Amino acid sequence: MKSSAPGKIILFGEHAVVYSRPALAAPIRQARVEAEVLDSDSPGLWLDAPLINFHGELSALPADHPISRVFSDLFQRLSLSAPPDLRVSIKSDLPVAAGLGSGAAVSVALLRALSEFLHQPLPVEQVNQMTFEIEKLYHGSPSGIDNAVIAYDMPVYFIKGKPIETFACAKPFTLVVADTGVPAPTKESVGGVRRLWLRDTNRFEALFDEIAQISTMARHFIETGRPEALGELMNQNHEFLQEMTVSSAELDALVATARKAGALGAKLSGGGRGGNMIALTNQAQAQSVAQALTSAGAVRTLITEIC
Ligand code: PMV
């Protein structure tokens, strides 16, 4: 039994989403995680997971490791008294801890493959909820946007605590994703914004309101087939993120490089202070924008078609 889940990118609204403003995210279909479950001829539950450098019996992985938790939460949910004898392999072309949702994609792919193998497939909302619980181990207090976009495998308009709204694009668009190579735990940038928000609540609330408008307009442009209009919105969203102190010299340099190389707009994506940026380009220019980003120091670039 095989199942796969996509990576994700946050298009608009990161950080503001933690304060109940809308954000948009989309799956990256070119980079996925695949989980395969097979009967095992030897007793025990065997896991092959090169992405965490683990090959062995699941019991050798700490019980509080997010991957162990996927298994234990699922077995509990399915009321299994003892873990079955299985062989499970996880393959991923998503980089780990790079803001592309690798952790959530592993959870979603595993939950699906395991529950289907055990003849009790989980509904998508249950996969989403269980992945959210496991995301807390990676990120502390996530908004829930990553698990939603990956579990639903559709663009989402996400407001914390509200039912998930997926939406369709009228016209696909091309993004170049570039990684600064600077590790930046989302937990820390979220904590940093919280401290500033506590000190200067009115200013931050106003910034979040501006970003909320951008996310709402962006959804409209995507749904009505005007993705080129997203470029200007990306530039504006990036400025607000700079004001919130979650950009960095490396992110700003890549954003400037992408614009100079002909991108229609660019912004950081995700937690910020490192990690990834995204640039909107015409399909024909994507390669040259990616090359310019590599020359400017990006450690990895990925060209992806959204929708
Ligand atoms: O770093 P990422 O791609 O997992 O995105 C984090 C997005 C935040 O809005 C900063 C945090 C969250 O939980 O939504």
Short mmCIF file of C-alpha atoms and ligand atoms in Angstrom, two decimals:
data_model
loop_
_atom_site.label_atom_id
_atom_site.label_comp_id
_atom_site.label_asym_id
_atom_site.label_seq_id
_atom_site.Cartn_x
_atom_site.Cartn_y
_atom_site.Cartn_z
CA MET A 1 0.00 0.00 0.00
CA LYS A 2 1.48 3.31 -1.11
CA SER A 3 0.36 6.83 -0.34
CA SER A 4 1.93 10.20 -0.99
CA ALA A 5 1.61 13.79 0.18
CA PRO A 6 2.87 17.04 -1.36
CA GLY A 7 5.14 19.72 0.04
CA LYS A 8 3.70 23.17 0.57
CA ILE A 9 4.48 26.81 0.24
CA ILE A 10 2.87 29.72 2.06
CA LEU A 11 1.84 32.28 -0.56
CA PHE A 12 0.52 35.10 1.65
CA GLY A 13 -0.27 35.81 5.27
CA GLU A 14 2.39 33.98 7.32
CA HIS A 15 2.62 35.24 10.91
CA ALA A 16 -0.62 37.24 10.57
CA VAL A 17 -2.33 33.83 10.40
CA VAL A 18 -1.20 33.13 13.97
CA TYR A 19 -3.34 36.16 14.95
CA SER A 20 -6.43 34.79 13.19
CA ARG A 21 -5.98 36.65 9.90
CA PRO A 22 -6.43 34.70 6.63
CA ALA A 23 -3.44 33.17 4.86
CA LEU A 24 -3.05 31.35 1.56
CA ALA A 25 -0.96 28.26 0.98
CA ALA A 26 -0.63 25.88 -1.94
CA PRO A 27 0.72 22.35 -2.38
CA ILE A 28 3.96 21.80 -4.28
CA ARG A 29 3.18 18.77 -6.35
CA GLN A 30 6.68 18.26 -7.78
CA ALA A 31 8.21 17.51 -4.40
CA ARG A 32 6.47 14.83 -2.38
CA VAL A 33 6.78 12.29 0.39
CA GLU A 34 5.79 8.70 -0.31
CA ALA A 35 5.01 6.10 2.35
CA GLU A 36 4.78 2.40 1.57
CA VAL A 37 3.46 -0.27 3.93
CA LEU A 38 4.06 -3.99 3.39
CA ASP A 39 3.53 -7.17 5.38
CA SER A 40 6.64 -8.15 7.28
CA ASP A 41 7.97 -11.69 7.31
CA SER A 42 9.83 -11.08 10.57
CA PRO A 43 8.03 -10.04 13.77
CA GLY A 44 7.99 -6.36 14.66
CA LEU A 45 7.46 -3.06 12.93
CA TRP A 46 10.36 -2.14 10.67
CA LEU A 47 10.95 1.35 9.39
CA ASP A 48 13.17 2.55 6.57
CA ALA A 49 13.33 6.36 6.68
CA PRO A 50 16.45 7.77 4.97
CA LEU A 51 15.25 11.34 5.59
CA ILE A 52 15.94 10.93 9.31
CA ASN A 53 18.71 8.41 8.69
CA PHE A 54 16.75 5.65 10.38
CA HIS A 55 16.65 1.99 9.35
CA GLY A 56 15.48 -0.44 12.00
CA GLU A 57 12.78 -1.43 14.39
CA LEU A 58 10.40 1.40 15.20
CA SER A 59 10.85 0.78 18.93
CA ALA A 60 14.46 2.04 18.58
CA LEU A 61 13.14 5.51 17.69
CA PRO A 62 12.33 7.67 20.76
CA ALA A 63 8.62 7.44 21.66
CA ASP A 64 8.27 11.23 21.48
CA HIS A 65 9.77 11.46 17.97
CA PRO A 66 7.07 12.86 15.63
CA ILE A 67 7.29 9.77 13.40
CA SER A 68 6.84 7.42 16.40
CA ARG A 69 3.86 9.52 17.39
CA VAL A 70 2.22 9.06 13.97
CA PHE A 71 2.25 5.30 14.57
CA SER A 72 1.16 5.40 18.22
CA ASP A 73 -1.60 7.98 17.62
CA LEU A 74 -2.95 5.96 14.71
CA PHE A 75 -2.87 2.63 16.55
CA GLN A 76 -4.67 4.27 19.45
CA ARG A 77 -7.25 5.81 17.11
CA LEU A 78 -7.86 2.43 15.49
CA SER A 79 -7.97 0.74 18.93
CA LEU A 80 -5.22 -1.75 18.07
CA SER A 81 -4.02 -3.47 21.22
CA ALA A 82 -0.61 -4.45 19.78
CA PRO A 83 1.30 -2.93 16.85
CA PRO A 84 1.02 -5.16 13.77
CA ASP A 85 4.07 -6.72 12.05
CA LEU A 86 4.81 -4.39 9.17
CA ARG A 87 7.53 -3.01 6.95
CA VAL A 88 7.21 0.70 6.29
CA SER A 89 9.36 2.84 4.06
CA ILE A 90 9.28 6.62 3.73
CA LYS A 91 10.81 8.29 0.68
CA SER A 92 10.99 12.03 0.37
CA ASP A 93 12.24 14.54 -2.14
CA LEU A 94 11.44 17.38 0.25
CA PRO A 95 14.32 18.92 2.19
CA VAL A 96 13.90 18.63 5.97
CA ALA A 97 13.38 21.76 8.11
CA ALA A 98 13.30 24.03 5.07
CA GLY A 99 9.78 25.42 5.43
CA LEU A 100 8.39 23.17 2.69
CA GLY A 101 6.24 21.12 5.03
CA SER A 102 8.34 17.98 5.09
CA GLY A 103 7.20 17.01 8.61
CA ALA A 104 3.49 17.39 7.84
CA ALA A 105 3.88 15.59 4.51
CA VAL A 106 5.51 12.62 6.26
CA SER A 107 2.64 12.48 8.77
CA VAL A 108 -0.07 12.70 6.09
CA ALA A 109 1.52 10.10 3.79
CA LEU A 110 2.12 7.70 6.69
CA LEU A 111 -1.36 8.09 8.21
CA ARG A 112 -2.95 7.41 4.82
CA ALA A 113 -0.79 4.45 3.84
CA LEU A 114 -1.07 2.80 7.27
CA SER A 115 -4.80 3.32 7.77
CA GLU A 116 -5.55 2.05 4.25
CA PHE A 117 -3.28 -0.96 4.73
CA LEU A 118 -5.17 -1.73 7.95
CA HIS A 119 -8.49 -1.45 6.05
CA GLN A 120 -9.64 1.58 8.06
CA PRO A 121 -8.90 4.57 5.80
CA LEU A 122 -9.19 7.87 7.62
CA PRO A 123 -11.31 10.74 6.30
CA VAL A 124 -9.29 13.76 5.20
CA GLU A 125 -10.39 15.90 8.17
CA GLN A 126 -9.17 13.25 10.58
CA VAL A 127 -5.81 13.08 8.78
CA ASN A 128 -5.65 16.87 9.04
CA GLN A 129 -6.45 16.90 12.78
CA MET A 130 -4.02 14.13 13.65
CA THR A 131 -1.27 15.80 11.62
CA PHE A 132 -1.95 19.07 13.45
CA GLU A 133 -1.36 17.33 16.80
CA ILE A 134 1.95 15.94 15.51
CA GLU A 135 2.95 19.34 14.05
CA LYS A 136 2.90 20.69 17.60
CA LEU A 137 5.92 18.48 18.34
CA TYR A 138 7.85 20.15 15.51
CA HIS A 139 6.67 23.73 15.90
CA GLY A 140 5.20 24.35 19.36
CA SER A 141 1.99 26.21 18.57
CA PRO A 142 1.41 26.06 14.81
CA SER A 143 -1.56 27.83 13.23
CA GLY A 144 -2.54 24.63 11.40
CA ILE A 145 -2.03 25.95 7.85
CA ASP A 146 0.71 23.45 6.91
CA ASN A 147 -1.26 20.34 7.83
CA ALA A 148 -4.39 21.74 6.14
CA VAL A 149 -2.81 22.43 2.74
CA ILE A 150 -0.94 19.12 2.75
CA ALA A 151 -3.85 16.95 3.95
CA TYR A 152 -6.31 18.54 1.49
CA ASP A 153 -3.72 18.75 -1.34
CA MET A 154 -5.43 21.88 -2.65
CA PRO A 155 -4.77 25.61 -2.30
CA VAL A 156 -6.27 26.73 1.00
CA TYR A 157 -7.61 30.00 2.37
CA PHE A 158 -6.94 29.42 6.01
CA ILE A 159 -8.23 31.16 9.11
CA LYS A 160 -7.21 29.59 12.41
CA GLY A 161 -10.08 27.80 14.13
CA LYS A 162 -12.43 28.13 11.13
CA PRO A 163 -13.47 25.34 8.74
CA ILE A 164 -10.88 24.88 6.01
CA GLU A 165 -11.68 26.54 2.69
CA THR A 166 -10.00 25.02 -0.33
CA PHE A 167 -10.21 26.86 -3.63
CA ALA A 168 -9.34 26.34 -7.27
CA CYS A 169 -7.12 28.43 -9.54
CA ALA A 170 -8.56 29.68 -12.79
CA LYS A 171 -5.08 29.75 -14.34
CA PRO A 172 -1.83 28.11 -13.20
CA PHE A 173 1.19 30.23 -12.30
CA THR A 174 4.88 29.64 -11.85
CA LEU A 175 6.87 30.19 -8.70
CA VAL A 176 10.58 29.94 -8.11
CA VAL A 177 11.29 28.87 -4.54
CA ALA A 178 14.79 29.64 -3.26
CA ASP A 179 16.39 28.65 0.02
CA THR A 180 18.77 31.07 1.76
CA GLY A 181 20.37 28.07 3.47
CA VAL A 182 20.07 29.93 6.77
CA PRO A 183 18.37 27.64 9.29
CA ALA A 184 15.57 29.49 11.01
CA PRO A 185 13.26 27.62 13.40
CA THR A 186 9.68 28.81 12.91
CA LYS A 187 9.16 28.59 16.67
CA GLU A 188 11.72 31.36 17.20
CA SER A 189 10.41 33.80 14.61
CA VAL A 190 6.85 33.24 15.87
CA GLY A 191 8.08 33.90 19.43
CA GLY A 192 9.92 37.03 18.28
CA VAL A 193 6.78 38.43 16.66
CA ARG A 194 4.81 37.67 19.82
CA ARG A 195 7.20 39.68 21.97
CA LEU A 196 6.98 42.66 19.59
CA TRP A 197 3.17 42.35 19.38
CA LEU A 198 2.96 42.43 23.19
CA ARG A 199 5.07 45.60 23.27
CA ASP A 200 3.35 47.39 20.40
CA THR A 201 -0.01 45.67 19.97
CA ASN A 202 -1.78 48.40 18.01
CA ARG A 203 0.93 48.70 15.37
CA PHE A 204 1.15 44.94 14.91
CA GLU A 205 -2.63 44.53 14.76
CA ALA A 206 -2.70 47.18 12.02
CA LEU A 207 0.05 45.33 10.10
CA PHE A 208 -1.89 42.07 10.40
CA ASP A 209 -5.01 43.81 9.07
CA GLU A 210 -3.08 45.06 6.01
CA ILE A 211 -1.81 41.54 5.38
CA ALA A 212 -5.33 40.13 5.77
CA GLN A 213 -6.46 42.39 2.94
CA ILE A 214 -3.58 41.21 0.77
CA SER A 215 -4.49 37.53 1.34
CA THR A 216 -8.12 38.20 0.49
CA MET A 217 -7.23 40.08 -2.70
CA ALA A 218 -4.74 37.39 -3.69
CA ARG A 219 -7.37 34.68 -3.42
CA HIS A 220 -9.63 36.74 -5.65
CA PHE A 221 -6.90 37.17 -8.31
CA ILE A 222 -6.11 33.45 -8.26
CA GLU A 223 -9.75 32.44 -8.56
CA THR A 224 -10.47 34.90 -11.33
CA GLY A 225 -7.47 33.99 -13.48
CA ARG A 226 -5.27 37.04 -12.88
CA PRO A 227 -2.22 35.49 -11.19
CA GLU A 228 0.13 38.13 -12.67
CA ALA A 229 -1.49 40.62 -10.26
CA LEU A 230 -0.04 38.60 -7.38
CA GLY A 231 3.43 40.03 -8.00
CA GLU A 232 2.63 43.45 -6.57
CA LEU A 233 0.83 41.86 -3.62
CA MET A 234 3.90 39.75 -2.90
CA ASN A 235 6.07 42.86 -2.84
CA GLN A 236 3.67 44.58 -0.43
CA ASN A 237 3.41 41.52 1.81
CA HIS A 238 7.22 41.33 1.93
CA GLU A 239 7.42 44.94 3.12
CA PHE A 240 5.01 44.24 5.96
CA LEU A 241 7.04 41.17 6.91
CA GLN A 242 10.16 43.34 6.96
CA GLU A 243 8.38 45.74 9.32
CA MET A 244 7.56 42.76 11.51
CA THR A 245 11.34 42.01 11.60
CA VAL A 246 11.00 38.53 10.15
CA SER A 247 13.02 39.18 6.99
CA SER A 248 16.82 39.02 6.96
CA ALA A 249 19.69 40.39 4.88
CA GLU A 250 19.87 37.09 2.97
CA LEU A 251 16.11 37.01 2.26
CA ASP A 252 16.09 40.67 1.19
CA ALA A 253 19.04 40.06 -1.14
CA LEU A 254 17.30 37.14 -2.84
CA VAL A 255 14.03 39.06 -3.11
CA ALA A 256 15.88 41.98 -4.76
CA THR A 257 17.76 39.61 -7.09
CA ALA A 258 14.54 37.92 -8.24
CA ARG A 259 12.89 41.25 -9.02
CA LYS A 260 15.97 42.45 -10.91
CA ALA A 261 16.03 39.20 -12.90
CA GLY A 262 12.50 39.87 -14.12
CA ALA A 263 10.22 38.31 -11.50
CA LEU A 264 6.79 39.94 -11.25
CA GLY A 265 7.13 40.03 -7.47
CA ALA A 266 8.86 38.28 -4.61
CA LYS A 267 8.60 37.75 -0.87
CA LEU A 268 9.86 35.60 1.94
CA SER A 269 7.71 32.55 2.60
CA GLY A 270 7.09 30.84 5.93
CA GLY A 271 8.63 31.67 9.27
CA GLY A 272 11.32 33.98 7.85
CA ARG A 273 14.67 35.18 9.32
CA GLY A 274 16.11 32.56 6.96
CA GLY A 275 14.54 29.69 5.09
CA ASN A 276 12.79 30.30 1.80
CA MET A 277 11.63 33.07 -0.47
CA ILE A 278 9.30 32.79 -3.47
CA ALA A 279 9.24 34.70 -6.74
CA LEU A 280 6.40 34.88 -9.25
CA THR A 281 7.65 34.59 -12.84
CA ASN A 282 6.47 33.97 -16.36
CA GLN A 283 7.06 30.36 -17.27
CA ALA A 284 9.69 31.38 -19.81
CA GLN A 285 11.71 33.33 -17.26
CA ALA A 286 11.61 30.86 -14.39
CA GLN A 287 14.92 29.21 -15.29
CA SER A 288 16.84 32.47 -15.57
CA VAL A 289 15.34 33.80 -12.31
CA ALA A 290 16.36 30.53 -10.61
CA GLN A 291 19.88 30.88 -12.02
CA ALA A 292 20.15 34.47 -10.79
CA LEU A 293 19.05 33.33 -7.33
CA THR A 294 21.68 30.58 -7.28
CA SER A 295 24.37 33.08 -8.33
CA ALA A 296 23.19 35.36 -5.50
CA GLY A 297 23.77 32.60 -2.93
CA ALA A 298 20.59 30.48 -2.81
CA VAL A 299 21.57 26.97 -1.74
CA ARG A 300 18.63 25.35 -3.54
CA THR A 301 16.00 26.48 -6.00
CA LEU A 302 12.84 24.77 -7.15
CA ILE A 303 10.54 25.78 -9.97
CA THR A 304 6.94 24.84 -9.34
CA GLU A 305 3.65 25.32 -11.11
CA ILE A 306 0.88 26.22 -8.70
CA CYS A 307 -2.48 24.57 -9.47
O1 PMV B 1 7.94 28.06 8.42
P1 PMV B 1 6.68 27.47 7.85
O2 PMV B 1 6.66 27.36 6.37
O3 PMV B 1 6.26 26.22 8.56
O4 PMV B 1 5.53 28.53 8.10
C1 PMV B 1 5.25 29.11 9.31
C2 PMV B 1 4.07 29.99 9.16
C3 PMV B 1 3.78 30.86 10.37
O5 PMV B 1 2.63 31.60 10.03
C4 PMV B 1 4.93 31.80 10.64
C5 PMV B 1 3.52 30.02 11.62
C6 PMV B 1 2.24 29.22 11.56
O6 PMV B 1 2.10 28.32 12.42
O7 PMV B 1 1.35 29.51 10.77
#
